[in-house]
Coordinates of C-alpha atoms and ligand atoms in Angstrom, one line a residue:
X167 CA 181.1 161.2 -39.7
X168 CA 182.8 163.7 -37.4
X169 CA 186.1 162.0 -36.6
X170 CA 186.5 163.8 -33.3
X171 CA 183.2 162.4 -32.1
X172 CA 184.1 158.7 -32.8
X173 CA 182.7 156.8 -29.8
X174 CA 184.8 153.6 -30.2
X175 CA 188.1 153.0 -28.4
X176 CA 190.3 150.1 -29.7
X177 CA 193.3 149.8 -27.4
X178 CA 194.7 148.2 -24.4
X179 CA 192.7 148.8 -21.2
X180 CA 190.8 151.7 -22.8
X181 CA 187.5 152.1 -21.2
X182 CA 184.8 151.6 -23.8
X183 CA 181.9 154.0 -24.0
X184 CA 179.6 151.0 -23.3
X185 CA 180.8 148.1 -21.2
X186 CA 178.6 145.3 -22.5
X187 CA 178.0 141.8 -21.1
X188 CA 179.9 141.9 -17.8
X189 CA 177.0 142.4 -15.5
X190 CA 177.5 138.9 -13.8
X191 CA 181.1 139.7 -12.8
X192 CA 180.2 143.2 -11.6
X193 CA 177.3 142.1 -9.5
X194 CA 179.4 139.2 -8.0
X195 CA 182.0 141.8 -7.0
X196 CA 179.4 144.2 -5.7
X197 CA 178.2 141.3 -3.5
X198 CA 181.8 141.0 -2.1
X199 CA 181.7 144.7 -1.3
X200 CA 178.3 144.3 0.5
X201 CA 179.6 141.3 2.4
X202 CA 182.8 143.1 3.5
X203 CA 180.5 145.9 4.9
X204 CA 178.9 143.2 7.1
X205 CA 182.2 141.7 8.1
X206 CA 181.5 138.5 6.1
X207 CA 184.5 136.8 4.6
X208 CA 185.2 136.9 0.9
X209 CA 187.1 134.8 -1.5
X210 CA 189.3 136.5 -4.1
X211 CA 188.3 136.7 -7.8
X212 CA 190.2 135.5 -10.8
X213 CA 189.3 136.8 -14.3
X214 CA 190.9 134.8 -17.2
X215 CA 190.5 135.1 -20.9
X216 CA 192.2 135.6 -24.2
X217 CA 193.9 138.8 -25.3
X218 CA 191.7 141.7 -26.0
X219 CA 188.6 140.2 -24.4
X220 CA 188.3 143.0 -21.9
X221 CA 190.0 141.8 -18.7
X222 CA 191.9 145.0 -17.9
X223 CA 188.8 147.2 -18.5
X224 CA 186.8 145.0 -16.2
X225 CA 189.4 144.9 -13.5
X226 CA 189.5 148.7 -13.6
X227 CA 185.8 148.9 -13.3
X228 CA 185.8 146.6 -10.3
X229 CA 188.5 148.6 -8.7
X230 CA 186.5 151.8 -9.2
X231 CA 183.5 150.2 -7.5
X232 CA 185.7 149.2 -4.5
X233 CA 187.1 152.8 -4.4
X234 CA 183.6 154.3 -4.4
X235 CA 182.7 152.1 -1.5
X236 CA 185.6 153.3 0.6
X237 CA 188.0 150.3 0.1
X238 CA 191.7 150.8 0.3
X239 CA 192.8 149.7 -3.2
X240 CA 196.1 149.0 -4.9
X241 CA 196.6 148.0 -8.5
X242 CA 199.6 146.1 -9.8
X243 CA 200.6 144.5 -13.1
X244 CA 202.7 141.4 -13.4
X245 CA 205.7 141.8 -15.7
X246 CA 207.6 138.9 -17.3
X247 CA 210.8 140.8 -18.0
X248 CA 213.8 140.3 -15.6
X249 CA 213.3 143.7 -14.0
X250 CA 209.6 143.1 -13.6
X251 CA 210.3 141.5 -10.2
X252 CA 211.6 144.8 -8.7
X253 CA 209.3 147.0 -10.7
X254 CA 206.2 145.3 -9.2
X255 CA 207.6 145.7 -5.7
X256 CA 208.4 149.4 -6.3
X257 CA 204.9 150.0 -7.6
X258 CA 203.3 148.2 -4.7
X259 CA 205.3 150.3 -2.3
X260 CA 204.5 153.6 -4.0
X261 CA 200.8 152.8 -4.7
X262 CA 200.2 151.6 -1.2
X263 CA 201.5 154.8 0.4
X264 CA 199.4 156.9 -2.0
X265 CA 196.3 154.8 -1.4
X266 CA 196.8 154.9 2.4
X267 CA 197.1 158.7 2.5
X268 CA 194.1 159.1 0.3
X269 CA 192.2 156.7 2.6
X270 CA 193.3 158.5 5.7
X271 CA 192.1 161.8 4.1
X272 CA 188.7 160.2 3.5
X273 CA 188.5 158.5 7.0
X274 CA 190.5 160.6 9.4
X275 CA 191.3 159.0 12.7
X276 CA 194.2 157.8 14.9
X277 CA 193.4 154.1 14.5
X278 CA 194.2 154.1 10.8
X279 CA 197.1 156.5 11.3
X280 CA 198.8 153.8 13.3
X281 CA 198.5 151.3 10.5
X282 CA 200.2 153.9 8.3
X283 CA 203.5 153.3 10.0
X284 CA 203.3 149.6 9.0
X285 CA 202.5 150.7 5.5
X286 CA 205.5 152.9 5.4
X287 CA 207.7 150.2 6.8
X288 CA 206.4 147.8 4.2
X289 CA 207.1 150.3 1.4
X290 CA 210.6 151.0 2.6
X291 CA 211.3 147.2 3.0
X292 CA 209.8 146.2 -0.4
X293 CA 210.4 149.1 -2.7
X294 CA 213.5 150.9 -3.8
X295 CA 212.1 154.4 -4.1
X296 CA 209.1 156.6 -3.5
X297 CA 209.0 156.8 0.3
X298 CA 210.8 159.6 2.0
X299 CA 213.2 158.6 4.8
X300 CA 211.6 161.1 7.1
X301 CA 208.3 159.3 7.5
X302 CA 207.3 157.4 10.6
X303 CA 208.1 153.7 10.3
X304 CA 206.8 150.9 12.5
X305 CA 209.7 149.7 14.7
X306 CA 209.2 146.0 13.9
X307 CA 206.4 145.3 11.5
X308 CA 206.5 144.5 7.7
X309 CA 210.2 145.1 7.4
X310 CA 211.7 141.6 7.4
X311 CA 212.8 141.9 3.7
X312 CA 210.9 138.7 3.1
X313 CA 208.0 139.4 0.9
X314 CA 205.7 136.7 2.4
X315 CA 206.2 137.9 5.9
X316 CA 206.0 141.5 5.0
X317 CA 202.7 141.2 3.0
X318 CA 201.2 139.1 5.8
X319 CA 202.1 141.7 8.5
X320 CA 200.9 144.5 6.3
X321 CA 197.5 142.9 5.7
X322 CA 197.1 142.0 9.4
X323 CA 197.9 145.5 10.6
X324 CA 195.4 147.0 8.1
X325 CA 192.7 144.5 9.0
X326 CA 191.4 145.9 12.4
X327 CA 191.2 149.5 11.3
X328 CA 189.6 148.6 8.0
X329 CA 187.1 146.4 9.7
X330 CA 186.2 149.2 12.1
X331 CA 185.4 151.3 9.0
X332 CA 183.4 148.4 7.4
X333 CA 185.9 148.6 4.6
X334 CA 188.5 146.2 3.1
X335 CA 191.8 146.1 1.3
X336 CA 191.5 145.2 -2.3
X337 CA 194.6 144.2 -4.2
X338 CA 194.0 144.3 -7.9
X339 CA 196.6 142.5 -10.1
X340 CA 196.6 142.5 -13.9
X341 CA 198.6 140.0 -16.0
X342 CA 198.9 137.9 -12.8
X343 CA 200.5 135.0 -14.7
X344 CA 203.6 137.2 -15.1
X345 CA 204.0 137.9 -11.4
X346 CA 207.3 136.4 -10.0
X347 CA 206.8 133.2 -8.0
X348 CA 207.7 134.7 -4.6
X349 CA 205.2 137.5 -4.9
X350 CA 202.6 135.2 -6.3
X351 CA 203.1 132.7 -3.4
X352 CA 203.0 135.5 -0.8
X353 CA 199.8 136.9 -2.1
X354 CA 198.0 133.6 -2.4
X355 CA 199.1 132.6 1.1
X356 CA 197.8 135.8 2.6
X357 CA 194.5 135.4 0.8
X358 CA 194.4 132.0 2.5
X359 CA 195.2 133.3 6.0
X360 CA 192.8 136.2 5.5
X361 CA 190.0 133.7 5.1
X362 CA 190.9 131.9 8.3
X363 CA 191.3 135.0 10.4
X364 CA 188.5 137.1 9.0
X365 CA 190.8 139.8 7.6
X366 CA 189.0 142.0 5.1
X367 CA 191.3 141.4 2.2
X368 CA 190.6 140.3 -1.3
X369 CA 192.9 139.7 -4.3
X370 CA 191.1 140.4 -7.6
X371 CA 193.3 139.4 -10.5
X372 CA 193.2 139.0 -14.2
X373 CA 195.3 137.0 -16.6
X374 CA 195.6 134.6 -19.4
X375 CA 193.8 131.2 -19.5
X376 CA 196.8 129.4 -17.9
X377 CA 196.5 131.5 -14.7
X378 CA 194.4 129.0 -12.7
X379 CA 197.0 126.3 -13.4
X380 CA 199.8 128.6 -12.3
X381 CA 197.9 129.5 -9.1
X382 CA 197.2 125.8 -8.3
X383 CA 200.9 125.0 -8.8
X384 CA 201.8 127.8 -6.5
X385 CA 199.6 126.6 -3.7
X386 CA 197.3 123.5 -4.1
X387 CA 194.6 125.2 -2.0
X388 CA 194.4 128.1 -4.5
X389 CA 191.6 126.2 -6.2
X390 CA 189.3 126.9 -3.3
X391 CA 190.5 130.4 -2.6
X392 CA 189.1 132.2 -5.6
X393 CA 185.9 132.7 -7.5
X394 CA 187.2 131.8 -11.0
X395 CA 185.5 133.5 -13.9
X396 CA 186.2 133.1 -17.6
X397 CA 185.9 136.3 -19.5
X398 CA 184.8 135.2 -23.0
X399 CA 183.7 136.9 -26.2
X400 CA 180.3 138.7 -26.0
X401 CA 177.3 136.7 -27.2
X402 CA 175.5 138.1 -30.3
X403 CA 173.1 140.2 -28.3
X404 CA 175.8 141.7 -26.0
X405 CA 177.9 142.3 -29.1
X406 CA 175.1 144.1 -30.9
X407 CA 174.7 146.3 -27.8
X408 CA 178.4 147.0 -27.7
X409 CA 178.4 148.0 -31.4
X410 CA 175.1 149.9 -31.6
X411 CA 174.8 151.7 -28.3
X412 CA 177.9 154.0 -28.4
X413 CA 176.7 155.3 -31.8
X414 CA 173.2 155.6 -30.6
X415 CA 174.3 157.7 -27.7
X416 CA 175.7 160.3 -30.1
X417 CA 172.8 160.2 -32.5
X418 CA 173.9 157.6 -35.1
X419 CA 172.1 154.4 -36.1
X420 CA 173.0 151.1 -37.9
X421 CA 170.8 149.3 -40.4
X422 CA 170.2 145.9 -39.0
X423 CA 172.3 144.1 -41.7
X424 CA 175.1 146.6 -41.1
X425 CA 175.0 145.8 -37.4
X426 CA 174.9 142.0 -37.9
X427 CA 177.8 142.1 -40.3
X428 CA 180.1 143.8 -37.8
X429 CA 178.9 141.5 -35.0
X430 CA 179.6 138.4 -37.1
X431 CA 183.1 139.7 -38.3
X432 CA 184.1 140.5 -34.7
X433 CA 183.3 137.0 -33.3
X434 CA 182.1 138.9 -30.2
X435 CA 185.7 139.9 -29.3
X436 CA 185.6 143.3 -27.7
X437 CA 188.9 144.5 -29.2
X438 CA 187.6 143.7 -32.7
X439 CA 184.2 145.3 -32.0
X440 CA 186.0 148.5 -31.1
X441 CA 188.2 148.4 -34.2
X442 CA 185.3 147.7 -36.6
X443 CA 183.2 150.3 -34.8
X444 CA 185.9 152.9 -35.1
X445 CA 186.3 152.1 -38.8
X446 CA 182.6 152.2 -39.6
X447 CA 182.4 155.7 -38.0
X448 CA 185.4 156.8 -40.2
X449 CA 184.1 155.4 -43.5
X450 CA 180.3 156.1 -43.3
X451 CA 179.4 159.3 -45.1
X452 CA 176.1 159.5 -43.1
X453 CA 173.8 157.7 -40.7
X454 CA 172.1 155.2 -40.6
X455 CA 175.2 153.1 -41.5
X456 CA 174.5 150.7 -44.3
X457 CA 175.7 147.1 -45.0
X458 CA 178.1 148.6 -47.6
X459 CA 179.6 150.9 -44.9
X460 CA 180.1 147.9 -42.7
X461 CA 181.7 145.9 -45.5
X462 CA 184.2 148.7 -46.2
X463 CA 184.7 149.2 -42.4
X464 CA 185.4 145.5 -41.8
X465 CA 188.1 145.5 -44.5
X466 CA 189.6 148.6 -43.0
X467 CA 189.4 147.2 -39.5
X468 CA 191.2 144.0 -40.5
X469 CA 193.9 146.1 -42.2
X470 CA 194.3 148.1 -39.0
X471 CA 194.5 144.9 -36.9
X472 CA 197.0 143.5 -39.4
X473 CA 199.2 146.5 -38.9
X474 CA 198.9 146.9 -35.1
X475 CA 197.2 144.3 -32.9
X476 CA 198.7 141.2 -34.5
X477 CA 202.2 142.3 -35.5
X478 CA 202.7 143.8 -32.0
X479 CA 202.6 140.1 -30.9
X480 CA 204.1 138.4 -33.9
X481 CA 207.0 140.9 -33.9
X482 CA 208.1 139.7 -30.5
X483 CA 208.6 136.1 -31.6
X484 CA 212.0 134.7 -32.8
X485 CA 212.1 132.9 -36.2
X486 CA 211.9 129.6 -34.4
X487 CA 208.9 130.6 -32.4
X488 CA 207.2 131.9 -35.6
X489 CA 207.8 128.6 -37.3
X490 CA 206.1 126.9 -34.3
X491 CA 203.1 129.2 -34.5
X492 CA 202.9 128.8 -38.2
X493 CA 202.4 125.0 -37.9
X494 CA 199.9 125.7 -35.1
X495 CA 198.0 128.0 -37.4
X496 CA 197.2 125.0 -39.6
X497 CA 194.7 124.0 -36.8
X498 CA 192.9 127.4 -37.0
X499 CA 191.7 128.6 -33.6
X500 CA 193.0 125.3 -32.2
X501 CA 194.0 123.8 -29.9
X502 CA 196.9 121.9 -31.5
X503 CA 198.5 118.7 -30.2
X504 CA 202.2 119.2 -29.4
X505 CA 203.0 115.7 -30.9
X506 CA 201.3 116.7 -34.1
X507 CA 203.2 120.0 -34.3
X508 CA 206.5 118.1 -33.9
X509 CA 205.5 115.8 -36.7
X510 CA 204.7 118.8 -39.0
X511 CA 208.1 120.2 -38.3
X512 CA 209.8 116.8 -38.8
X513 CA 211.2 116.7 -35.3
X514 CA 210.7 115.3 -31.8
X515 CA 208.2 116.9 -29.4
X516 CA 210.9 117.1 -26.7
X517 CA 213.2 119.2 -28.9
X518 CA 210.3 121.8 -29.3
X519 CA 209.9 122.0 -25.5
X520 CA 212.0 125.2 -25.1
X521 CA 210.3 127.0 -28.0
X522 CA 206.9 126.1 -26.6
X523 CA 208.0 127.3 -23.1
X524 CA 209.3 130.6 -24.5
X525 CA 206.0 131.2 -26.3
X526 CA 204.0 130.5 -23.1
X527 CA 206.3 132.8 -21.2
X528 CA 205.8 135.6 -23.8
X529 CA 202.0 135.1 -23.3
X530 CA 201.4 134.2 -27.0
X531 CA 200.2 130.6 -26.4
X532 CA 198.9 128.6 -23.5
X533 CA 198.3 125.0 -22.7
X534 CA 194.6 124.3 -22.5
X535 CA 195.2 120.7 -21.6
X536 CA 198.1 118.3 -21.3
X537 CA 199.9 117.9 -24.6
X538 CA 198.0 120.8 -26.2
X539 CA 198.7 124.4 -27.1
X540 CA 196.5 127.2 -28.3
X541 CA 196.9 130.9 -29.2
X542 CA 196.1 133.5 -26.5
X543 CA 195.4 136.0 -29.3
X544 CA 192.0 135.5 -31.0
X545 CA 192.3 135.5 -34.7
X546 CA 196.1 134.8 -34.6
X547 CA 195.9 131.7 -36.8
X548 CA 194.0 133.6 -39.6
X549 CA 196.6 136.4 -39.3
X550 CA 199.4 134.0 -39.8
X551 CA 197.6 132.5 -42.8
X552 CA 197.1 135.9 -44.3
X553 CA 200.8 136.7 -43.8
X554 CA 201.9 133.6 -45.6
X555 CA 199.6 134.3 -48.5
X556 CA 201.3 137.6 -49.1
Ligands
ATP299 N1 182.6 144.6 -22.2 C1 183.1 145.3 -23.3 N2 182.3 145.9 -24.2 C2 182.8 146.6 -25.2 N3 184.1 146.9 -25.4 C3 185.0 146.3 -24.5 C4 184.5 145.5 -23.4 N4 185.6 145.1 -22.7 C5 186.7 145.6 -23.3 N5 186.3 146.4 -24.4 C6 187.2 147.0 -25.4 O1 188.1 145.9 -25.8 C7 189.4 146.3 -25.9 C8 190.3 145.4 -25.1 O2 190.1 145.5 -23.7 P1 191.2 145.2 -22.6 O3 192.5 145.9 -22.9 O4 190.6 145.3 -21.3 O5 191.4 143.6 -22.9 P2 192.4 142.6 -22.2 O6 191.6 141.3 -22.0 O7 192.9 143.2 -21.0 O8 193.5 142.3 -23.3 P3 195.1 141.9 -23.0 O9 195.0 140.4 -22.6 O10 195.7 142.1 -24.3 O11 195.6 142.8 -21.9 C9 189.5 147.8 -25.5 O12 189.5 148.6 -26.7 C10 188.2 148.0 -24.7 O13 187.7 149.3 -24.9
MG300 MG1 194.8 143.5 -20.3

């Protein structure tokens, strides 16, 4: 097939040609937008799921909906590295000023222009760059240098003007589990206050399956603050749509067995769907695609995943961490019991604590329950098994 016309897009956060199976989350969010218009309070939303399941893409779609409805939106990404703490503040500062100016352009008026001085103070207080010294700053608001106070004052000062416009402030945060504890706590607290004072403010965040536990540990009331949604693999019908539709839109078809083979091999995981879809497009000499095309494509797709998606994660692990994941892989998709892993490695569970913690911190495993661990990357156990066979 014409390689330039390939309609599949494996990659991080790459918008697929067809977003399949996320209607429930999108309509729940659209309801939030409609409620904000009527000055009704909203909870925040938390999207959690494994790697490559489509959290970032969905978060971007929700943000675009909010933007289209005149919300003031800012998008951040948690970063686990040491400099992530300042990076996220700098980005918040910069993005907020840009968003506010854009918002002011779309809704001119003195009321919001006043709030702009608080935004600028916030940005100077929180960020290290990006705001010119010559802008007007608010004399007292959002400049304490304490992130909890500054975020609260910022949201408070935005609330009246945004309400007057039947709009809201949407803070979109990806990889939320990697946000530093001070910023996480400030944001959760302000979501709580916003609910009590009718401020039109919602945090919409995405992260790994351990995010709800982290949020609850940050503030016990976090459980009630958010609409928690697990973003899982697509069911077979949704997966068939995700595979077949992008091709159909550009005039190509799948034989039914060819389609089913790709759906089965992908396990419904969006990243794998895109990888196998891309491969079938590359290997098929003509349309409709046959079962043989799919078989060749699936093999090619796995080879591609084995040289990109999986090693990108595996390569970040130390030898000790790899050893730990190798004994986890014995349990397939898991979960594994930590005591059992220790026994397999001939050591005590307590001595493996630091390795386990490092792997959680790197976002490669998570704890689905007390005394258990599982991979955050779908298919990781099989990848490790393939590696050790080579
Ligand atoms: N609903 C969907 N239908 C079809 N393809 C999708 C869907 N959602 C995501 N994809 C595709 O899946 C891949 C992974 O998406 P995305 O980067 O959003 O996943 P993620 O959950 O954020 O992963 P990570 O945890 O690694 O950040 C992308 O190639 C994207 O195009
Ligand atoms: Mg992502």
